[in-house]
Amino acid sequence: MTSFPFQDDDEESDIDEAKMLLIGENGMDSESLSPAPLPDGAREFQQYNIRSIESTVVIRQLTSQGLSFQLWPAASSFVTLLDNYRLDPSNSPLTATLSPLAKSSPLNILELGSGTGVVGIAAAITLSANVTVTDLPHVLDNLNFNAEANAEVVARFGGKVHVAPVRWGEADDVEVLGGDVDLIVASDVVYHDHLYEPLLETLRLMTAAMQLEGKRLVFLMAHLRRWKKESVFFKKARKLFHVQVIHSDVPQQGSRIGVVVYRFAAKQPPNENGRTVSC
């Protein structure tokens, strides 16, 4: 697997969060990312051109409703990677993760903190996968709207999208999901520090549930670093997971960093000789 050095410095990012939350009109076109949020109360339908299927995904964002209803830059980057993977798997940073899962057909994918659901919907299309998109209960109406708006194109390419509530850190929600999951994905879910531990707890619970199914948790997360405090999440995560950087976007003009995609793989329990197996 091609990977990049994992950086865990405490250097404060110069990215202005308010300017980096929303994407521009062309969805996957990084040059069109918009630095200005939409006016309060505005509703906007964003259209993603998925080149690999010569079709589009339409997403409704409701910016006045909060962060979970907005399109974030990391989601756009993840959709681009999925599209490029379908176009040319041999040159994709996702191949090393997805190729070993090829025996699972269709793939069962879980998205955490789905927000608008664009990443999960794109994964269902480009990977012909069964995807469960999840978020807090109050976000589900818009998630369902976007899933239904794209149901025809998802079905045309052999995918399915299910919507489910997941409150991070809640064992009952993970129990309902079960462990029959091949891959977990997320984008821009590390921002509020009080959510670091609940997110990690959900990943711990999913690790245990997947082990019961004979599966090992692998989690792909697209992330745009904004604050030095985020290093706390990664330090805690490395106690449970092998963490690698598998892709890094070129920074936008005026920024020092771009969207980074991390691969988290659950550390294997000790074998009979008391040794821990690494990835």
XYZ file of N, CA and C in Angstrom:
837
model
N 0.840 -1.199 0.000
C 0.000 0.000 0.000
C 0.875 1.249 0.000
N 0.581 2.168 -0.889
C 1.281 3.444 -0.892
C 0.749 4.309 0.233
N 1.651 4.831 1.046
C 1.210 5.669 2.160
C 2.179 6.811 2.332
N 1.773 7.796 3.103
C 2.565 8.982 3.356
C 2.874 9.057 4.838
N 3.922 9.771 5.206
C 4.240 9.887 6.627
C 3.064 10.473 7.385
N 2.786 9.885 8.565
C 1.710 10.402 9.407
C 2.258 11.551 10.219
N 1.677 12.733 10.065
C 2.144 13.911 10.769
C 1.205 14.219 11.923
N 1.773 14.453 13.078
C 0.979 14.701 14.270
C 1.551 15.896 15.018
N 1.812 16.971 14.291
C 2.383 18.148 14.917
C 1.281 18.966 15.556
N 1.669 19.913 16.371
C 0.711 20.772 17.056
C 0.626 22.150 16.421
N 1.053 22.238 15.193
C 1.044 23.529 14.514
C -0.377 23.925 14.164
N -0.771 25.114 14.526
C -2.126 25.589 14.266
C -2.321 25.800 12.772
N -3.433 25.323 12.246
C -3.740 25.529 10.842
C -4.186 26.963 10.609
N -3.900 27.469 9.417
C -4.315 28.833 9.097
C -5.623 28.846 8.331
N -6.331 27.703 8.297
C -7.578 27.630 7.554
C -8.708 28.202 8.384
N -9.478 29.058 7.789
C -10.645 29.652 8.434
C -11.816 28.693 8.257
N -12.306 28.130 9.363
C -13.368 27.130 9.287
C -14.580 27.655 8.538
N -14.968 28.874 8.808
C -16.185 29.417 8.188
C -16.061 29.479 6.678
N -14.833 29.590 6.190
C -14.623 29.685 4.743
C -14.459 28.322 4.086
N -14.366 27.257 4.904
C -14.052 25.960 4.336
C -15.194 24.956 4.459
N -16.356 25.367 4.926
C -17.417 24.409 5.166
C -18.125 23.960 3.901
N -18.319 24.874 2.967
C -19.174 24.576 1.837
C -18.385 24.421 0.553
N -18.951 23.650 -0.367
C -18.308 23.481 -1.655
C -19.042 24.305 -2.702
N -18.430 24.405 -3.860
C -18.985 25.249 -4.909
C -19.994 24.547 -5.789
N -20.419 25.212 -6.814
C -21.532 24.751 -7.633
C -21.230 23.476 -8.393
N -19.970 23.239 -8.730
C -19.640 22.099 -9.565
C -19.250 20.863 -8.775
N -19.532 20.885 -7.486
C -19.319 19.703 -6.683
C -17.877 19.265 -6.642
N -17.466 18.410 -7.570
C -16.161 17.795 -7.520
C -15.061 18.661 -8.114
N -15.361 19.778 -8.660
C -14.355 20.655 -9.243
C -13.724 21.485 -8.142
N -12.508 21.109 -7.714
C -11.888 21.770 -6.569
C -11.615 23.241 -6.836
N -11.512 23.614 -8.096
C -11.228 25.014 -8.401
C -12.450 25.902 -8.169
N -13.613 25.269 -8.013
C -14.818 26.075 -7.854
C -15.294 26.122 -6.406
N -14.457 25.639 -5.454
C -14.881 25.654 -4.067
C -15.179 27.076 -3.628
N -16.337 27.245 -2.987
C -16.784 28.580 -2.626
C -16.373 28.934 -1.211
N -15.752 30.102 -0.998
C -15.355 30.472 0.346
C -16.488 31.087 1.157
N -17.623 31.338 0.549
C -18.694 32.056 1.245
C -19.880 31.142 1.497
N -20.383 31.083 2.739
C -21.566 30.277 3.016
C -22.800 30.869 2.354
N -23.802 30.033 2.167
C -25.054 30.504 1.604
C -25.799 31.348 2.629
N -26.673 32.242 2.194
C -27.464 33.032 3.140
C -28.326 32.126 4.009
N -28.619 32.562 5.230
C -29.486 31.796 6.110
C -30.819 31.536 5.427
N -31.307 30.318 5.574
C -32.595 29.966 5.004
C -32.515 29.515 3.555
N -31.347 29.623 2.938
C -31.220 29.242 1.531
C -31.244 27.728 1.385
N -31.856 27.266 0.328
C -31.810 25.852 -0.032
C -31.098 25.757 -1.363
N -30.191 24.842 -1.441
C -29.474 24.726 -2.702
C -29.278 23.272 -3.050
N -29.490 22.956 -4.298
C -29.244 21.623 -4.809
C -27.906 21.641 -5.546
N -26.979 20.851 -5.054
C -25.669 20.743 -5.683
C -25.644 19.514 -6.574
N -25.022 19.658 -7.724
C -24.973 18.569 -8.691
C -23.528 18.100 -8.844
N -23.327 16.813 -8.618
C -22.010 16.194 -8.790
C -21.989 15.430 -10.107
N -21.055 15.754 -10.948
C -20.891 15.017 -12.192
C -19.959 13.829 -11.934
N -20.499 12.621 -12.010
C -19.723 11.404 -11.799
C -19.276 10.902 -13.165
N -18.024 11.180 -13.508
C -17.542 10.889 -14.868
C -17.559 9.406 -15.182
N -17.297 8.572 -14.185
C -17.155 7.140 -14.435
C -18.467 6.482 -14.854
N -19.586 7.126 -14.560
C -20.882 6.564 -14.950
C -21.624 7.485 -15.907
N -20.989 8.613 -16.223
C -21.589 9.603 -17.123
C -22.990 9.987 -16.643
N -23.072 10.276 -15.363
C -24.342 10.667 -14.777
C -24.072 11.631 -13.622
N -25.125 12.030 -12.937
C -24.977 13.021 -11.876
C -25.647 12.549 -10.591
N -25.165 13.101 -9.493
C -25.782 12.941 -8.182
C -26.230 14.324 -7.739
N -27.464 14.427 -7.278
C -28.021 15.702 -6.845
C -28.205 15.673 -5.331
N -27.674 16.685 -4.661
C -27.702 16.725 -3.205
C -28.329 18.034 -2.726
N -29.263 17.910 -1.792
C -29.853 19.095 -1.172
C -29.098 19.406 0.121
N -28.666 20.642 0.233
C -28.086 21.103 1.495
C -28.980 22.208 2.064
N -29.101 22.221 3.385
C -29.941 23.203 4.078
C -29.043 23.920 5.076
N -28.343 24.922 4.620
C -27.255 25.489 5.416
C -27.717 26.140 6.710
N -28.945 26.613 6.753
C -29.423 27.258 7.971
C -29.725 26.254 9.076
N -29.752 24.966 8.731
C -30.106 23.934 9.696
C -28.915 23.481 10.548
N -27.703 23.832 10.127
C -26.537 23.431 10.904
C -25.497 22.704 10.068
N -24.399 22.329 10.716
C -23.264 21.743 10.012
C -23.608 20.432 9.321
N -24.500 19.646 9.906
C -24.824 18.339 9.342
C -25.589 18.435 8.028
N -26.064 19.612 7.690
C -26.863 19.793 6.482
C -26.078 20.487 5.374
N -24.770 20.638 5.581
C -23.929 21.356 4.634
C -22.965 20.401 3.942
N -22.493 20.816 2.782
C -21.483 20.073 2.033
C -20.102 20.589 2.407
N -19.250 19.686 2.818
C -17.911 20.040 3.278
C -16.872 19.624 2.241
N -15.716 20.303 2.212
C -14.693 20.002 1.201
C -14.219 18.555 1.205
N -14.092 17.942 2.379
C -13.597 16.565 2.432
C -14.546 15.601 1.741
N -15.846 15.877 1.808
C -16.810 15.020 1.117
C -16.606 15.086 -0.384
N -16.380 16.285 -0.897
C -16.130 16.451 -2.325
C -14.884 15.677 -2.755
N -13.837 15.748 -1.934
C -12.604 15.020 -2.255
C -12.830 13.519 -2.254
N -13.615 13.029 -1.294
C -13.885 11.594 -1.217
C -14.667 11.133 -2.437
N -15.651 11.916 -2.854
C -16.423 11.562 -4.044
C -15.509 11.497 -5.266
N -14.588 12.430 -5.372
C -13.633 12.423 -6.492
C -12.808 11.144 -6.490
N -12.324 10.730 -5.321
C -11.537 9.504 -5.229
C -12.351 8.282 -5.645
N -13.595 8.217 -5.207
C -14.447 7.097 -5.588
C -14.689 7.069 -7.092
N -14.939 8.221 -7.666
C -15.158 8.322 -9.109
C -13.908 7.894 -9.876
N -12.757 8.382 -9.444
C -11.507 8.026 -10.112
C -11.164 6.555 -9.936
N -11.535 5.982 -8.797
C -11.301 4.549 -8.592
C -12.076 3.731 -9.627
N -13.327 4.089 -9.848
C -14.111 3.345 -10.840
C -13.543 3.529 -12.247
N -13.024 4.728 -12.514
C -12.433 4.997 -13.822
C -11.148 4.210 -14.040
N -10.282 4.170 -13.020
C -8.961 3.560 -13.183
C -8.456 3.035 -11.842
N -8.893 1.835 -11.445
C -8.478 1.292 -10.150
C -6.964 1.139 -10.012
N -6.274 0.937 -11.114
C -4.830 0.689 -11.040
C -4.056 1.903 -10.551
N -4.646 3.091 -10.646
C -3.960 4.308 -10.226
C -4.660 4.993 -9.054
N -5.416 4.245 -8.286
C -6.184 4.839 -7.195
C -5.576 4.515 -5.834
N -5.527 5.501 -4.929
C -5.066 5.218 -3.569
C -6.052 4.358 -2.778
N -7.249 4.153 -3.314
C -8.239 3.316 -2.639
C -8.068 1.828 -2.950
N -7.287 1.511 -3.974
C -7.204 0.132 -4.457
C -6.690 -0.832 -3.405
N -5.662 -0.439 -2.661
C -5.090 -1.347 -1.662
C -6.100 -1.713 -0.584
N -7.040 -0.818 -0.310
C -8.079 -1.104 0.673
C -9.234 -1.877 0.061
N -9.634 -1.514 -1.152
C -10.829 -2.100 -1.748
C -10.584 -3.459 -2.408
N -9.393 -3.673 -2.961
C -9.120 -4.935 -3.660
C -9.303 -6.162 -2.772
N -8.801 -6.142 -1.522
C -9.012 -7.326 -0.673
C -10.473 -7.591 -0.331
N -11.324 -6.596 -0.543
C -12.742 -6.743 -0.232
C -13.551 -7.230 -1.432
N -12.873 -7.481 -2.548
C -13.573 -7.831 -3.782
C -14.376 -9.116 -3.637
N -13.941 -10.011 -2.735
C -14.675 -11.272 -2.559
C -16.051 -11.048 -1.944
N -16.228 -9.895 -1.301
C -17.540 -9.557 -0.748
C -18.345 -8.822 -1.810
N -19.343 -9.484 -2.338
C -20.134 -8.873 -3.402
C -21.618 -9.075 -3.113
N -22.355 -7.991 -2.913
C -21.866 -6.607 -2.920
C -21.204 -6.246 -1.596
N -20.422 -5.178 -1.634
C -19.819 -4.651 -0.416
C -20.890 -4.083 0.510
N -20.712 -4.296 1.795
C -21.553 -3.646 2.796
C -20.743 -2.526 3.438
N -21.163 -1.292 3.210
C -20.420 -0.119 3.668
C -21.266 0.659 4.655
N -20.630 1.111 5.719
C -21.275 1.962 6.717
C -20.627 3.334 6.679
N -21.442 4.380 6.546
C -20.918 5.747 6.636
C -21.360 6.365 7.954
N -20.398 6.904 8.694
C -20.671 7.590 9.950
C -20.726 9.095 9.721
N -21.627 9.764 10.418
C -21.734 11.214 10.283
C -21.990 11.633 8.860
N -22.981 11.012 8.231
C -23.169 11.174 6.782
C -23.556 12.582 6.364
N -24.231 13.334 7.230
C -24.643 14.682 6.842
C -25.628 14.640 5.692
N -25.229 15.155 4.548
C -26.091 15.145 3.363
C -26.134 13.784 2.684
N -25.156 12.911 2.992
C -25.135 11.576 2.409
C -24.420 11.459 1.088
N -23.750 12.506 0.645
C -23.166 12.469 -0.694
C -22.096 11.392 -0.840
N -21.268 11.187 0.184
C -20.209 10.176 0.076
C -20.814 8.783 0.014
N -21.777 8.508 0.891
C -22.402 7.194 0.875
C -23.136 6.911 -0.416
N -23.828 7.900 -0.940
C -24.547 7.729 -2.204
C -23.558 7.485 -3.347
N -22.475 8.250 -3.368
C -21.459 8.055 -4.410
C -20.813 6.681 -4.291
N -20.592 6.208 -3.050
C -20.005 4.885 -2.860
C -20.953 3.796 -3.355
N -22.248 3.956 -3.095
C -23.217 2.972 -3.563
C -23.196 2.858 -5.079
N -23.024 3.990 -5.753
C -23.016 4.005 -7.214
C -21.703 3.470 -7.766
N -20.593 4.048 -7.331
C -19.301 3.726 -7.952
C -18.790 2.346 -7.569
N -19.215 1.824 -6.402
C -18.764 0.509 -5.965
C -19.870 -0.546 -6.060
N -21.031 -0.161 -6.569
C -22.193 -1.071 -6.634
C -22.408 -1.731 -5.280
N -22.438 -0.906 -4.238
C -22.412 -1.392 -2.862
C -23.734 -1.160 -2.139
N -23.929 -1.946 -1.089
C -24.998 -1.684 -0.132
C -24.438 -0.737 0.926
N -24.962 0.458 0.994
C -24.422 1.478 1.888
C -25.477 1.896 2.895
N -25.085 1.914 4.163
C -25.943 2.459 5.207
C -25.396 3.814 5.608
N -26.156 4.864 5.336
C -25.754 6.219 5.710
C -26.398 6.529 7.058
N -25.638 7.151 7.941
C -26.120 7.348 9.309
C -25.823 8.751 9.810
N -26.649 9.188 10.725
C -26.414 10.454 11.414
C -27.409 10.541 12.564
N -27.424 11.688 13.225
C -28.349 11.895 14.327
C -29.792 11.909 13.821
N -30.746 11.574 14.661
C -32.152 11.469 14.201
C -32.683 12.704 13.493
N -32.295 13.903 13.947
C -32.860 15.100 13.328
C -32.315 15.364 11.928
N -31.275 14.636 11.528
C -30.665 14.820 10.203
C -31.286 13.870 9.177
N -32.023 12.875 9.641
C -32.429 11.781 8.764
C -33.423 12.189 7.681
N -34.261 13.181 7.930
C -35.215 13.598 6.894
C -34.492 14.046 5.636
N -33.449 14.860 5.817
C -32.719 15.324 4.636
C -31.894 14.200 4.014
N -31.364 13.312 4.865
C -30.649 12.141 4.341
C -31.578 11.285 3.488
N -32.777 11.042 3.992
C -33.752 10.263 3.220
C -34.111 10.963 1.921
N -34.255 12.284 1.979
C -34.576 13.052 0.770
C -33.500 12.829 -0.294
N -32.237 12.950 0.100
C -31.148 12.803 -0.865
C -31.010 11.363 -1.360
N -31.245 10.397 -0.476
C -31.198 9.001 -0.901
C -32.287 8.715 -1.933
N -33.482 9.217 -1.685
C -34.583 8.986 -2.612
C -34.387 9.745 -3.926
N -33.793 10.942 -3.839
C -33.573 11.736 -5.047
C -32.612 11.049 -6.009
N -31.745 10.196 -5.464
C -30.745 9.530 -6.297
C -30.977 8.029 -6.405
N -32.157 7.571 -5.988
C -32.435 6.133 -5.946
C -32.344 5.484 -7.322
N -32.783 6.193 -8.345
C -32.788 5.591 -9.681
C -31.372 5.326 -10.172
N -30.489 6.313 -10.031
C -29.123 6.121 -10.522
C -28.375 5.125 -9.643
N -28.657 5.108 -8.344
C -28.034 4.113 -7.459
C -28.417 2.705 -7.895
N -29.718 2.491 -8.118
C -30.192 1.168 -8.516
C -29.659 0.763 -9.884
N -29.535 1.737 -10.777
C -29.064 1.435 -12.128
C -27.677 0.837 -12.121
N -26.865 1.207 -11.124
C -25.497 0.701 -11.059
C -25.315 -0.334 -9.950
N -26.425 -0.923 -9.522
C -26.352 -2.079 -8.645
C -26.160 -1.780 -7.177
N -26.377 -0.536 -6.770
C -26.190 -0.183 -5.373
C -27.501 -0.032 -4.623
N -27.381 0.074 -3.306
C -28.528 0.348 -2.444
C -28.088 1.301 -1.348
N -28.983 2.186 -0.938
C -28.696 3.119 0.154
C -29.780 2.975 1.211
N -29.350 2.695 2.430
C -30.246 2.610 3.573
C -29.916 3.771 4.515
N -30.900 4.247 5.227
C -30.714 5.360 6.166
C -31.011 4.864 7.574
N -30.110 5.182 8.517
C -30.300 4.717 9.895
C -29.760 5.754 10.876
N -30.383 5.845 12.056
C -29.860 6.756 13.077
C -28.691 6.119 13.824
N -27.638 6.886 14.022
C -26.527 6.443 14.868
C -26.058 7.626 15.698
N -26.169 7.449 17.004
C -25.635 8.420 17.954
C -24.292 7.885 18.418
N -23.241 8.620 18.148
C -21.907 8.133 18.487
C -21.806 7.816 19.974
N -21.176 6.695 20.254
C -20.969 6.277 21.626
C -22.094 5.457 22.205
N -23.187 5.276 21.463
C -24.349 4.554 21.957
C -24.304 3.093 21.491
N -24.134 2.180 22.449
C -24.016 0.760 22.125
C -25.277 0.218 21.467
N -26.440 0.715 21.877
C -27.703 0.222 21.310
C -27.776 0.475 19.811
N -27.300 1.640 19.376
C -27.349 1.963 17.949
C -26.427 1.042 17.147
N -25.259 0.750 17.693
C -24.329 -0.151 17.007
C -24.892 -1.566 16.977
N -25.556 -1.969 18.047
C -26.144 -3.308 18.087
C -27.188 -3.482 16.988
N -27.964 -2.438 16.734
C -28.957 -2.500 15.661
C -28.279 -2.640 14.304
N -27.169 -1.939 14.117
C -26.437 -2.019 12.849
C -25.872 -3.407 12.620
N -25.312 -4.006 13.664
C -24.662 -5.301 13.526
C -23.272 -5.175 12.940
N -22.600 -6.300 12.820
C -21.201 -6.291 12.388
C -20.953 -6.767 10.980
N -22.032 -6.977 10.194
C -21.843 -7.436 8.815
C -21.500 -6.244 7.924
N -20.323 -5.699 8.169
C -19.842 -4.501 7.474
C -18.448 -4.785 6.923
N -18.216 -4.418 5.684
C -16.906 -4.639 5.075
C -16.002 -3.414 5.183
N -16.601 -2.222 5.223
C -15.821 -0.991 5.212
C -16.631 0.117 5.864
N -15.956 0.947 6.652
C -16.569 2.131 7.243
C -15.931 3.364 6.627
N -16.740 4.366 6.302
C -16.227 5.601 5.703
C -16.811 6.802 6.433
N -16.135 7.926 6.301
C -16.620 9.187 6.861
C -15.838 10.325 6.242
N -16.384 11.529 6.350
C -15.662 12.716 5.872
C -15.958 13.889 6.796
N -14.907 14.590 7.158
C -14.999 15.780 8.011
C -15.852 15.529 9.255
N -15.487 14.486 10.008
C -16.213 14.181 11.238
C -15.415 14.535 12.491
N -14.181 14.977 12.323
C -13.352 15.343 13.480
C -13.246 16.861 13.522
N -14.099 17.489 14.312
C -14.037 18.949 14.443
C -14.342 19.379 15.879
N -15.449 18.919 16.480
C -15.753 19.268 17.871
C -15.041 18.298 18.806
N -14.207 18.821 19.705
C -13.409 17.926 20.535
C -14.250 17.087 21.494
N -15.442 17.555 21.860
C -16.266 16.742 22.756
C -16.855 15.518 22.059
N -16.696 15.432 20.740
C -17.180 14.279 19.996
C -16.083 13.271 19.681
N -14.835 13.573 20.018
C -13.742 12.649 19.711
C -13.978 11.296 20.373
N -14.221 11.322 21.686
C -14.378 10.059 22.413
C -15.632 9.297 21.989
N -16.797 9.956 21.795
C -17.955 9.207 21.294
C -17.707 8.562 19.925
N -17.011 9.254 19.030
C -16.707 8.665 17.725
C -15.802 7.450 17.895
N -14.770 7.581 18.715
C -13.870 6.451 18.942
C -14.599 5.288 19.601
N -15.532 5.596 20.497
C -16.291 4.534 21.137
C -17.148 3.785 20.115
N -17.760 4.502 19.198
C -18.521 3.832 18.139
C -17.620 2.939 17.309
N -16.416 3.408 17.009
C -15.469 2.575 16.257
C -15.038 1.363 17.074
N -14.853 1.535 18.380
C -14.531 0.382 19.234
C -15.658 -0.642 19.198
N -16.886 -0.153 19.345
C -18.037 -1.047 19.333
C -18.184 -1.756 17.994
N -17.947 -1.036 16.905
C -18.017 -1.656 15.583
C -16.896 -2.670 15.394
N -15.719 -2.392 15.954
C -14.616 -3.353 15.879
C -15.036 -4.679 16.505
N -15.643 -4.601 17.697
C -16.084 -5.811 18.389
C -17.195 -6.523 17.618
N -18.157 -5.759 17.098
C -19.260 -6.361 16.345
C -18.760 -7.042 15.078
N -17.802 -6.424 14.404
C -17.269 -7.009 13.177
C -16.425 -8.242 13.471
N -15.728 -8.248 14.595
C -14.948 -9.428 14.963
C -15.846 -10.642 15.143
N -17.044 -10.423 15.668
C -17.990 -11.524 15.818
C -18.413 -12.102 14.468
N -18.300 -11.288 13.418
C -18.625 -11.726 12.057
C -17.388 -12.209 11.316
N -16.257 -12.269 12.027
C -15.015 -12.704 11.407
C -14.392 -11.650 10.511
N -14.714 -10.366 10.778
C -14.214 -9.285 9.938
C -13.363 -8.323 10.748
N -12.477 -7.649 10.069
C -11.595 -6.665 10.699
C -12.003 -5.269 10.270
N -12.141 -4.379 11.234
C -12.567 -3.013 10.912
C -11.502 -2.274 10.127
N -11.930 -1.715 8.996
C -11.123 -0.770 8.220
C -11.986 0.469 8.010
N -11.410 1.621 8.305
C -12.143 2.884 8.317
C -11.384 3.894 7.472
N -12.011 4.395 6.415
C -11.423 5.443 5.574
C -12.075 6.773 5.932
N -11.250 7.755 6.257
C -11.770 9.050 6.693
C -11.083 10.182 5.941
N -11.879 10.970 5.228
C -11.370 12.178 4.584
C -11.485 13.326 5.579
N -10.427 14.103 5.687
C -10.390 15.103 6.760
C -9.613 16.334 6.305
N -10.137 17.495 6.655
C -9.433 18.757 6.450
C -9.070 19.321 7.813
N -7.803 19.335 8.113
C -7.349 19.786 9.430
C -7.569 21.289 9.576
N -8.107 21.665 10.747
C -8.379 23.081 11.010
C -7.723 23.586 12.285
N -7.641 22.730 13.311
C -7.121 23.179 14.596
C -6.117 22.183 15.143
N -5.175 22.662 15.938
C -4.156 21.784 16.509
C -4.757 20.776 17.482
N -5.902 21.098 18.083
C -6.517 20.186 19.046
C -6.906 18.860 18.406
N -7.020 18.821 17.090
C -7.403 17.581 16.429
C -6.364 16.483 16.600
N -5.124 16.863 16.941
C -4.088 15.865 17.160
C -4.453 14.929 18.315
N -5.292 15.407 19.241
C -5.727 14.574 20.363
C -6.498 13.362 19.850
N -7.367 13.583 18.868
C -8.139 12.472 18.302
C -7.203 11.421 17.707
N -6.216 11.865 16.943
C -5.335 10.912 16.269
C -4.447 10.170 17.265
N -4.020 10.845 18.319
C -3.226 10.165 19.343
C -4.024 9.059 20.009
N -5.289 9.339 20.310
C -6.146 8.319 20.901
C -6.437 7.195 19.904
N -6.662 7.565 18.670
C -6.990 6.565 17.651
C -5.844 5.591 17.429
N -4.601 6.071 17.499
C -3.460 5.205 17.233
C -3.264 4.144 18.314
N -3.939 4.286 19.446
C -3.885 3.240 20.469
C -4.733 2.034 20.063
N -5.707 2.277 19.188
C -6.637 1.232 18.768
C -6.430 0.772 17.332
N -5.867 1.663 16.505
C -5.798 1.407 15.071
C -4.408 1.696 14.523
N -4.063 0.987 13.467
C -2.932 1.383 12.634
C -3.449 2.502 11.726
N -2.799 3.646 11.737
C -3.277 4.813 11.001
C -2.278 5.175 9.911
N -2.758 5.280 8.697
C -1.926 5.661 7.557
C -2.601 6.771 6.760
N -1.804 7.628 6.179
C -2.295 8.592 5.196
C -2.169 7.930 3.830
N -3.295 7.786 3.126
C -3.250 7.141 1.810
C -3.410 8.132 0.665
N -3.818 9.356 0.992
C -3.992 10.363 -0.071
C -3.987 11.742 0.546
N -3.445 12.694 -0.185
C -3.459 14.089 0.254
C -3.706 14.990 -0.946
N -4.734 15.825 -0.850
C -5.038 16.770 -1.923
C -4.006 17.896 -1.957
N -3.842 18.476 -3.115
C -3.054 19.703 -3.227
C -3.816 20.812 -2.508
N -3.157 21.590 -1.655
C -3.870 22.657 -0.930
C -4.499 23.661 -1.875
N -5.645 24.192 -1.460
C -6.248 25.267 -2.221
C -5.392 26.525 -2.092
N -5.591 27.434 -3.014
C -4.837 28.678 -2.996
C -5.073 29.413 -1.671
N -3.983 29.806 -1.036
C -4.069 30.529 0.217
C -4.056 29.639 1.445
N -4.017 28.308 1.253
C -3.988 27.374 2.373
C -2.690 26.572 2.352
N -2.285 26.109 3.525
C -1.068 25.314 3.621
C -1.332 23.824 3.519
N -2.563 23.409 3.734
C -2.895 21.990 3.715
C -4.154 21.755 2.905
N -4.278 20.528 2.399
C -5.479 20.131 1.682
C -6.161 18.983 2.414
N -7.199 18.463 1.807
C -7.913 17.328 2.386
C -6.998 16.106 2.381
N -7.000 15.399 3.489
C -6.187 14.192 3.649
C -7.121 13.014 3.895
N -6.809 11.866 3.295
C -7.580 10.647 3.529
C -6.732 9.687 4.356
N -7.293 9.279 5.493
C -6.616 8.381 6.415
C -7.249 6.991 6.338
N -6.420 5.991 6.540
C -6.893 4.608 6.662
C -6.617 4.130 8.083
N -7.677 3.761 8.783
C -7.569 3.196 10.122
C -7.872 1.701 10.022
N -6.968 0.873 10.508
C -7.205 -0.574 10.529
C -7.087 -1.052 11.969
N -8.089 -1.787 12.419
C -8.101 -2.247 13.803
C -6.878 -3.102 14.090
N -6.247 -2.846 15.205
C -5.120 -3.675 15.621
C -5.637 -5.059 15.978
N -4.927 -6.051 15.492
C -5.341 -7.419 15.731
C -5.075 -7.819 17.178
N -5.956 -8.619 17.773
C -5.684 -9.108 19.128
C -4.474 -10.033 19.122
N -3.822 -10.212 20.260
C -2.643 -11.101 20.315
C -2.985 -12.503 19.861
N -2.018 -13.134 19.160
C -2.226 -14.519 18.740
C -1.837 -15.468 19.856
N -1.758 -16.752 19.550
C -1.478 -17.740 20.583
C -0.123 -17.535 21.236
N 0.800 -16.905 20.520
C 2.138 -16.665 21.059
C 2.229 -15.344 21.808
N 1.076 -14.676 21.923
C 1.068 -13.411 22.645
C 1.523 -12.241 21.826
N 1.677 -12.427 20.523
C 2.120 -11.347 19.638
C 0.925 -10.707 18.948
N 1.008 -9.394 18.799
C -0.036 -8.670 18.084
C 0.306 -8.627 16.609
N -0.646 -8.986 15.768
C -0.429 -8.988 14.326
C -0.680 -7.591 13.789
N 0.246 -7.038 13.031
C 0.071 -5.704 12.444
C -0.339 -5.822 11.003
N -0.833 -4.676 10.460
C -1.273 -4.706 9.062
C -0.109 -4.474 8.139
